[in-house]
Amino acid sequence: MIFKKHFEKRRGIFVTKPSLPPAEEYMEYVRRIFDNGILTNMGPMHEEFREKLSDYLDADICIPTCNGHMALEMTIQAMGLKGEVITTPFTFASTTHAIVRNGCTPVFCDIREEDCTMDAEKIEELITDKTVAIVPVHVYGLPCNVDRIAEIAKKHNLKVIYDAAHAFGVKVGRKSISQFGDASMISFHATKAFQTIEGGCTVVHDKDLAMRIYHLINFGIMSEETVASVGANAKMNEFEAAMGICSLNHFEEYVASRKEIFETYRRELSEIPGIRLPQPYRQDVTMNYAYMPLFFDPKVLGKDRDKIYNYLALHKVYARKYFYPLTSSFECYRDKGFSGYVPVAEKASKEVLTLPIYSDLTVEEAAHICDLIRKCI
Ligand code: T4K
């Protein structure tokens, strides 16, 4: 078979499940799309979503895209970056791929054990005369040390593009996560805390950069007779934008449900010796509870993470190892000579398990998962 059957294991509790608005609410918008016959290419639904999204994210300029990955790739392309890009290997394939697909060289920086974000204190030792940018990740929606990264970027004249794929709705103090760096990419994939089926956006603060991205996501077309850049097709369609409008209407409810699940796990598991929950680097972070990462120390528990993963799967609970392996160990990057000494990230990727968390998961189901983990260890 050419294509793997992706969702064979239908029964059970999966790491996530999309938060869906009421079907009737979505159908109202779908009816409007049917009525006006515009399905894509920045139609009225796209524009309504873009405005509401910009408001919600308190974003200067927000450009919706077909997914988070293309938003990141197009943003790097629009900045015309060529050279070394300091980034983290503790992430999804997309972050590193977006750098490499733009012809840049990733230089892997280690992470902080406490929150798995890029260790800002290790950035400067990686800067060379070829360094052009930093691409940190607000992994699990936990913010990077944005102030320190801004300071380093300013000192060395580097661009900062945040992979904020997980961080929709997150705030640092009173500031929306999208306000940091030169740009931030957010994913709206079905598995995210905020979803538009597939989708994403890039948030930027500079009008010229925004225009370049806006053209790049539509083949570089400026007008009917002018194609000014080698773009791609990364537009968000009307059905996705409609889902985005509906999802925005319910996002606060979704976060409240996720918080209840998060607190259940925290109460039941975080005091167990050998189990560690990552902490945001400062107190005043508004979280979105997008993921439920826990770290299992095999030296204390006498059992490694994989034993717990397999035990849960045996009981039809499908946790995930986000993020194992590190992107720096991917087969496609073997023999490429990308550099990086990342012992903290290596340890984290061997110990992490992200447990099921989504707005429809019940507290009873989360408690059942905690029981299974306690039994296993
Ligand atoms: N940067 C970072 C740091 C990211 O994490 C991601 C994406 C990106 C960039 C790129 O953003 P996008 O281009 O995707 O917008 C999933 C997601 O596909 C991916 O978006 C996400 N990160 C990554 C962390 O997770 P997989 O390969 O684990 O997905 P999959 O298909 O195994 O789904 C996980 C579980 O979710 C399934 O076991 C069942 C459930 N599920 C999934 C889908 C698609 C559903 O219940 N319904 C669904 O429709 O990557």
PDB file of N, CA, C and O and ligand atoms in Angstrom, residues 6-7 14-18 67-69 91-92 94-95 137 163 165-166 185 187 189-192 199 291 320 322-323, ligand 1:
ATOM      1  N   HIS A   6      -3.842   5.937   8.109  1.00  0.00           N
ATOM      2  CA  HIS A   6      -3.365   6.790   9.179  1.00  0.00           C
ATOM      3  C   HIS A   6      -4.114   6.605  10.483  1.00  0.00           C
ATOM      4  O   HIS A   6      -3.545   6.714  11.559  1.00  0.00           O
ATOM      5  N   PHE A   7      -5.380   6.319  10.391  1.00  0.00           N
ATOM      6  CA  PHE A   7      -6.165   6.276  11.626  1.00  0.00           C
ATOM      7  C   PHE A   7      -6.744   4.886  11.870  1.00  0.00           C
ATOM      8  O   PHE A   7      -7.923   4.724  12.107  1.00  0.00           O
ATOM      9  N   PHE A  14      -6.933   9.370  22.249  1.00  0.00           N
ATOM     10  CA  PHE A  14      -5.760   9.826  21.492  1.00  0.00           C
ATOM     11  C   PHE A  14      -5.178  11.087  22.136  1.00  0.00           C
ATOM     12  O   PHE A  14      -5.835  11.727  22.947  1.00  0.00           O
ATOM     13  N   VAL A  15      -3.986  11.416  21.728  1.00  0.00           N
ATOM     14  CA  VAL A  15      -3.303  12.548  22.330  1.00  0.00           C
ATOM     15  C   VAL A  15      -4.123  13.835  22.202  1.00  0.00           C
ATOM     16  O   VAL A  15      -4.090  14.707  23.066  1.00  0.00           O
ATOM     17  N   THR A  16      -4.890  13.914  21.134  1.00  0.00           N
ATOM     18  CA  THR A  16      -5.745  15.081  20.960  1.00  0.00           C
ATOM     19  C   THR A  16      -6.933  14.761  20.070  1.00  0.00           C
ATOM     20  O   THR A  16      -7.006  13.685  19.462  1.00  0.00           O
ATOM     21  N   LYS A  17      -7.853  15.682  20.044  1.00  0.00           N
ATOM     22  CA  LYS A  17      -9.063  15.549  19.231  1.00  0.00           C
ATOM     23  C   LYS A  17      -9.490  16.978  18.915  1.00  0.00           C
ATOM     24  O   LYS A  17      -9.411  17.843  19.813  1.00  0.00           O
ATOM     25  N   PRO A  18      -9.884  17.244  17.687  1.00  0.00           N
ATOM     26  CA  PRO A  18     -10.215  18.645  17.366  1.00  0.00           C
ATOM     27  C   PRO A  18     -11.351  19.200  18.229  1.00  0.00           C
ATOM     28  O   PRO A  18     -12.302  18.492  18.525  1.00  0.00           O
ATOM     29  N   ASN A  67      -1.521  26.551   6.114  1.00  0.00           N
ATOM     30  CA  ASN A  67      -1.072  25.802   7.291  1.00  0.00           C
ATOM     31  C   ASN A  67       0.056  26.588   7.964  1.00  0.00           C
ATOM     32  O   ASN A  67       0.534  27.597   7.426  1.00  0.00           O
ATOM     33  N   GLY A  68       0.463  26.107   9.123  1.00  0.00           N
ATOM     34  CA  GLY A  68       1.519  26.809   9.855  1.00  0.00           C
ATOM     35  C   GLY A  68       2.858  26.696   9.153  1.00  0.00           C
ATOM     36  O   GLY A  68       3.625  27.658   9.100  1.00  0.00           O
ATOM     37  N   HIS A  69       3.132  25.517   8.618  1.00  0.00           N
ATOM     38  CA  HIS A  69       4.440  25.309   7.991  1.00  0.00           C
ATOM     39  C   HIS A  69       4.705  26.316   6.875  1.00  0.00           C
ATOM     40  O   HIS A  69       5.773  26.922   6.818  1.00  0.00           O
ATOM     41  N   THR A  91      11.540  20.033  18.583  1.00  0.00           N
ATOM     42  CA  THR A  91      10.394  20.599  17.883  1.00  0.00           C
ATOM     43  C   THR A  91       9.878  19.615  16.846  1.00  0.00           C
ATOM     44  O   THR A  91      10.436  18.531  16.664  1.00  0.00           O
ATOM     45  N   PHE A  92       8.819  20.011  16.172  1.00  0.00           N
ATOM     46  CA  PHE A  92       8.251  19.210  15.085  1.00  0.00           C
ATOM     47  C   PHE A  92       9.124  19.415  13.831  1.00  0.00           C
ATOM     48  O   PHE A  92       9.807  20.444  13.705  1.00  0.00           O
ATOM     49  N   SER A  94       8.617  20.456  11.024  1.00  0.00           N
ATOM     50  CA  SER A  94       8.355  21.688  10.281  1.00  0.00           C
ATOM     51  C   SER A  94       9.387  22.796  10.510  1.00  0.00           C
ATOM     52  O   SER A  94       9.821  23.460   9.558  1.00  0.00           O
ATOM     53  N   THR A  95       9.781  23.014  11.768  1.00  0.00           N
ATOM     54  CA  THR A  95      10.653  24.149  12.086  1.00  0.00           C
ATOM     55  C   THR A  95      11.977  24.043  11.320  1.00  0.00           C
ATOM     56  O   THR A  95      12.401  24.993  10.654  1.00  0.00           O
ATOM     57  N   VAL A 137      11.264  28.275  19.359  1.00  0.00           N
ATOM     58  CA  VAL A 137       9.903  27.692  19.360  1.00  0.00           C
ATOM     59  C   VAL A 137       9.285  27.864  20.750  1.00  0.00           C
ATOM     60  O   VAL A 137       9.909  27.494  21.748  1.00  0.00           O
ATOM     61  N   ASP A 163       8.585  30.358  16.007  1.00  0.00           N
ATOM     62  CA  ASP A 163       7.641  29.293  15.713  1.00  0.00           C
ATOM     63  C   ASP A 163       6.715  29.239  16.918  1.00  0.00           C
ATOM     64  O   ASP A 163       7.059  28.705  17.980  1.00  0.00           O
ATOM     65  N   ALA A 165       3.747  27.901  16.764  1.00  0.00           N
ATOM     66  CA  ALA A 165       2.720  26.955  16.307  1.00  0.00           C
ATOM     67  C   ALA A 165       1.784  26.547  17.436  1.00  0.00           C
ATOM     68  O   ALA A 165       0.580  26.399  17.233  1.00  0.00           O
ATOM     69  N   HIS A 166       2.330  26.379  18.660  1.00  0.00           N
ATOM     70  CA  HIS A 166       1.533  25.862  19.781  1.00  0.00           C
ATOM     71  C   HIS A 166       0.912  26.968  20.630  1.00  0.00           C
ATOM     72  O   HIS A 166       0.260  26.656  21.629  1.00  0.00           O
ATOM     73  N   MET A 185       4.918  32.648  13.669  1.00  0.00           N
ATOM     74  CA  MET A 185       4.008  31.761  12.933  1.00  0.00           C
ATOM     75  C   MET A 185       3.151  31.004  13.945  1.00  0.00           C
ATOM     76  O   MET A 185       3.659  30.492  14.942  1.00  0.00           O
ATOM     77  N   SER A 187       0.150  27.881  14.217  1.00  0.00           N
ATOM     78  CA  SER A 187      -0.546  26.814  13.471  1.00  0.00           C
ATOM     79  C   SER A 187      -1.990  26.707  13.937  1.00  0.00           C
ATOM     80  O   SER A 187      -2.278  26.800  15.136  1.00  0.00           O
ATOM     81  N   HIS A 189      -3.747  23.941  12.849  1.00  0.00           N
ATOM     82  CA  HIS A 189      -4.040  22.562  12.429  1.00  0.00           C
ATOM     83  C   HIS A 189      -5.106  21.942  13.336  1.00  0.00           C
ATOM     84  O   HIS A 189      -5.262  22.333  14.492  1.00  0.00           O
ATOM     85  N   ALA A 190      -5.817  20.957  12.767  1.00  0.00           N
ATOM     86  CA  ALA A 190      -6.904  20.274  13.491  1.00  0.00           C
ATOM     87  C   ALA A 190      -6.513  19.832  14.891  1.00  0.00           C
ATOM     88  O   ALA A 190      -7.362  19.760  15.784  1.00  0.00           O
ATOM     89  N   THR A 191      -5.234  19.552  15.103  1.00  0.00           N
ATOM     90  CA  THR A 191      -4.790  19.033  16.399  1.00  0.00           C
ATOM     91  C   THR A 191      -4.431  20.140  17.393  1.00  0.00           C
ATOM     92  O   THR A 191      -4.040  19.838  18.516  1.00  0.00           O
ATOM     93  N   LYS A 192      -4.570  21.381  16.973  1.00  0.00           N
ATOM     94  CA  LYS A 192      -4.138  22.499  17.828  1.00  0.00           C
ATOM     95  C   LYS A 192      -5.272  22.997  18.734  1.00  0.00           C
ATOM     96  O   LYS A 192      -6.443  22.744  18.483  1.00  0.00           O
ATOM     97  N   GLY A 199      -4.461  25.070   8.591  1.00  0.00           N
ATOM     98  CA  GLY A 199      -4.380  26.531   8.579  1.00  0.00           C
ATOM     99  C   GLY A 199      -3.293  27.039   9.492  1.00  0.00           C
ATOM    100  O   GLY A 199      -2.682  26.279  10.245  1.00  0.00           O
ATOM    101  N   TYR A 291      -0.855  21.422  25.195  1.00  0.00           N
ATOM    102  CA  TYR A 291      -0.244  20.089  25.326  1.00  0.00           C
ATOM    103  C   TYR A 291      -0.075  19.761  26.803  1.00  0.00           C
ATOM    104  O   TYR A 291      -0.067  20.650  27.655  1.00  0.00           O
ATOM    105  N   ARG A 320       1.758  10.559  23.036  1.00  0.00           N
ATOM    106  CA  ARG A 320       2.762  10.739  21.972  1.00  0.00           C
ATOM    107  C   ARG A 320       4.080  11.209  22.567  1.00  0.00           C
ATOM    108  O   ARG A 320       4.102  11.792  23.656  1.00  0.00           O
ATOM    109  N   TYR A 322       6.080  13.712  21.789  1.00  0.00           N
ATOM    110  CA  TYR A 322       6.447  15.014  21.220  1.00  0.00           C
ATOM    111  C   TYR A 322       7.488  15.649  22.123  1.00  0.00           C
ATOM    112  O   TYR A 322       7.159  15.996  23.252  1.00  0.00           O
ATOM    113  N   PHE A 323       8.819  15.747  21.826  1.00  0.00           N
ATOM    114  CA  PHE A 323       9.328  15.570  20.470  1.00  0.00           C
ATOM    115  C   PHE A 323      10.524  14.615  20.519  1.00  0.00           C
ATOM    116  O   PHE A 323      11.587  14.981  21.019  1.00  0.00           O
TER     117      PHE A 323
HETATM  118  N1  T4K B   1       5.984  23.955  14.299  1.00  0.00           N
HETATM  119  C1  T4K B   1       5.651  23.169  15.336  1.00  0.00           C
HETATM  120  C2  T4K B   1       6.394  23.314  16.611  1.00  0.00           C
HETATM  121  C3  T4K B   1       4.605  22.229  15.207  1.00  0.00           C
HETATM  122  O1  T4K B   1       4.301  21.424  16.233  1.00  0.00           O
HETATM  123  C4  T4K B   1       3.913  22.142  13.983  1.00  0.00           C
HETATM  124  C5  T4K B   1       2.855  21.177  13.806  1.00  0.00           C
HETATM  125  C6  T4K B   1       4.285  23.015  12.924  1.00  0.00           C
HETATM  126  C7  T4K B   1       5.339  23.892  13.122  1.00  0.00           C
HETATM  127  C8  T4K B   1       3.612  23.012  11.583  1.00  0.00           C
HETATM  128  O2  T4K B   1       2.275  23.455  11.666  1.00  0.00           O
HETATM  129  P1  T4K B   1       1.200  22.896  10.568  1.00  0.00           P
HETATM  130  O3  T4K B   1       1.831  23.097   9.194  1.00  0.00           O
HETATM  131  O4  T4K B   1       0.893  21.454  10.883  1.00  0.00           O
HETATM  132  O5  T4K B   1       0.005  23.808  10.731  1.00  0.00           O
HETATM  133  C9  T4K B   1       0.553  16.665  14.438  1.00  0.00           C
HETATM  134  C10 T4K B   1       0.053  17.801  13.557  1.00  0.00           C
HETATM  135  O6  T4K B   1      -0.245  17.336  12.249  1.00  0.00           O
HETATM  136  C11 T4K B   1       1.008  18.952  13.463  1.00  0.00           C
HETATM  137  O7  T4K B   1       0.249  20.065  13.029  1.00  0.00           O
HETATM  138  C12 T4K B   1       1.613  19.301  14.819  1.00  0.00           C
HETATM  139  N2  T4K B   1       2.621  20.321  14.724  1.00  0.00           N
HETATM  140  C13 T4K B   1       2.228  18.064  15.446  1.00  0.00           C
HETATM  141  C14 T4K B   1       2.820  18.358  16.800  1.00  0.00           C
HETATM  142  O8  T4K B   1       1.195  17.088  15.604  1.00  0.00           O
HETATM  143  P2  T4K B   1       1.208  14.200  13.904  1.00  0.00           P
HETATM  144  O9  T4K B   1       1.979  13.574  12.805  1.00  0.00           O
HETATM  145  O10 T4K B   1       1.531  13.829  15.297  1.00  0.00           O
HETATM  146  O11 T4K B   1      -0.387  14.058  13.654  1.00  0.00           O
HETATM  147  P3  T4K B   1      -1.344  12.822  13.713  1.00  0.00           P
HETATM  148  O12 T4K B   1      -2.043  12.714  12.427  1.00  0.00           O
HETATM  149  O13 T4K B   1      -0.604  11.612  14.195  1.00  0.00           O
HETATM  150  O14 T4K B   1      -2.410  13.272  14.794  1.00  0.00           O
HETATM  151  C15 T4K B   1      -2.203  13.173  16.197  1.00  0.00           C
HETATM  152  C16 T4K B   1      -3.491  12.646  16.838  1.00  0.00           C
HETATM  153  O15 T4K B   1      -4.512  13.599  16.700  1.00  0.00           O
HETATM  154  C17 T4K B   1      -4.035  11.384  16.190  1.00  0.00           C
HETATM  155  O16 T4K B   1      -3.541  10.295  16.885  1.00  0.00           O
HETATM  156  C18 T4K B   1      -5.536  11.505  16.334  1.00  0.00           C
HETATM  157  C19 T4K B   1      -5.794  12.986  16.502  1.00  0.00           C
HETATM  158  N3  T4K B   1      -6.445  13.612  15.346  1.00  0.00           N
HETATM  159  C20 T4K B   1      -5.696  14.062  14.296  1.00  0.00           C
HETATM  160  C21 T4K B   1      -6.292  14.667  13.226  1.00  0.00           C
HETATM  161  C22 T4K B   1      -5.494  15.167  12.062  1.00  0.00           C
HETATM  162  C23 T4K B   1      -7.809  13.740  15.332  1.00  0.00           C
HETATM  163  O17 T4K B   1      -8.489  13.308  16.293  1.00  0.00           O
HETATM  164  N4  T4K B   1      -8.413  14.346  14.275  1.00  0.00           N
HETATM  165  C24 T4K B   1      -7.719  14.818  13.221  1.00  0.00           C
HETATM  166  O18 T4K B   1      -8.316  15.392  12.287  1.00  0.00           O
HETATM  167  O19 T4K B   1       1.369  15.783  13.725  1.00  0.00           O
END
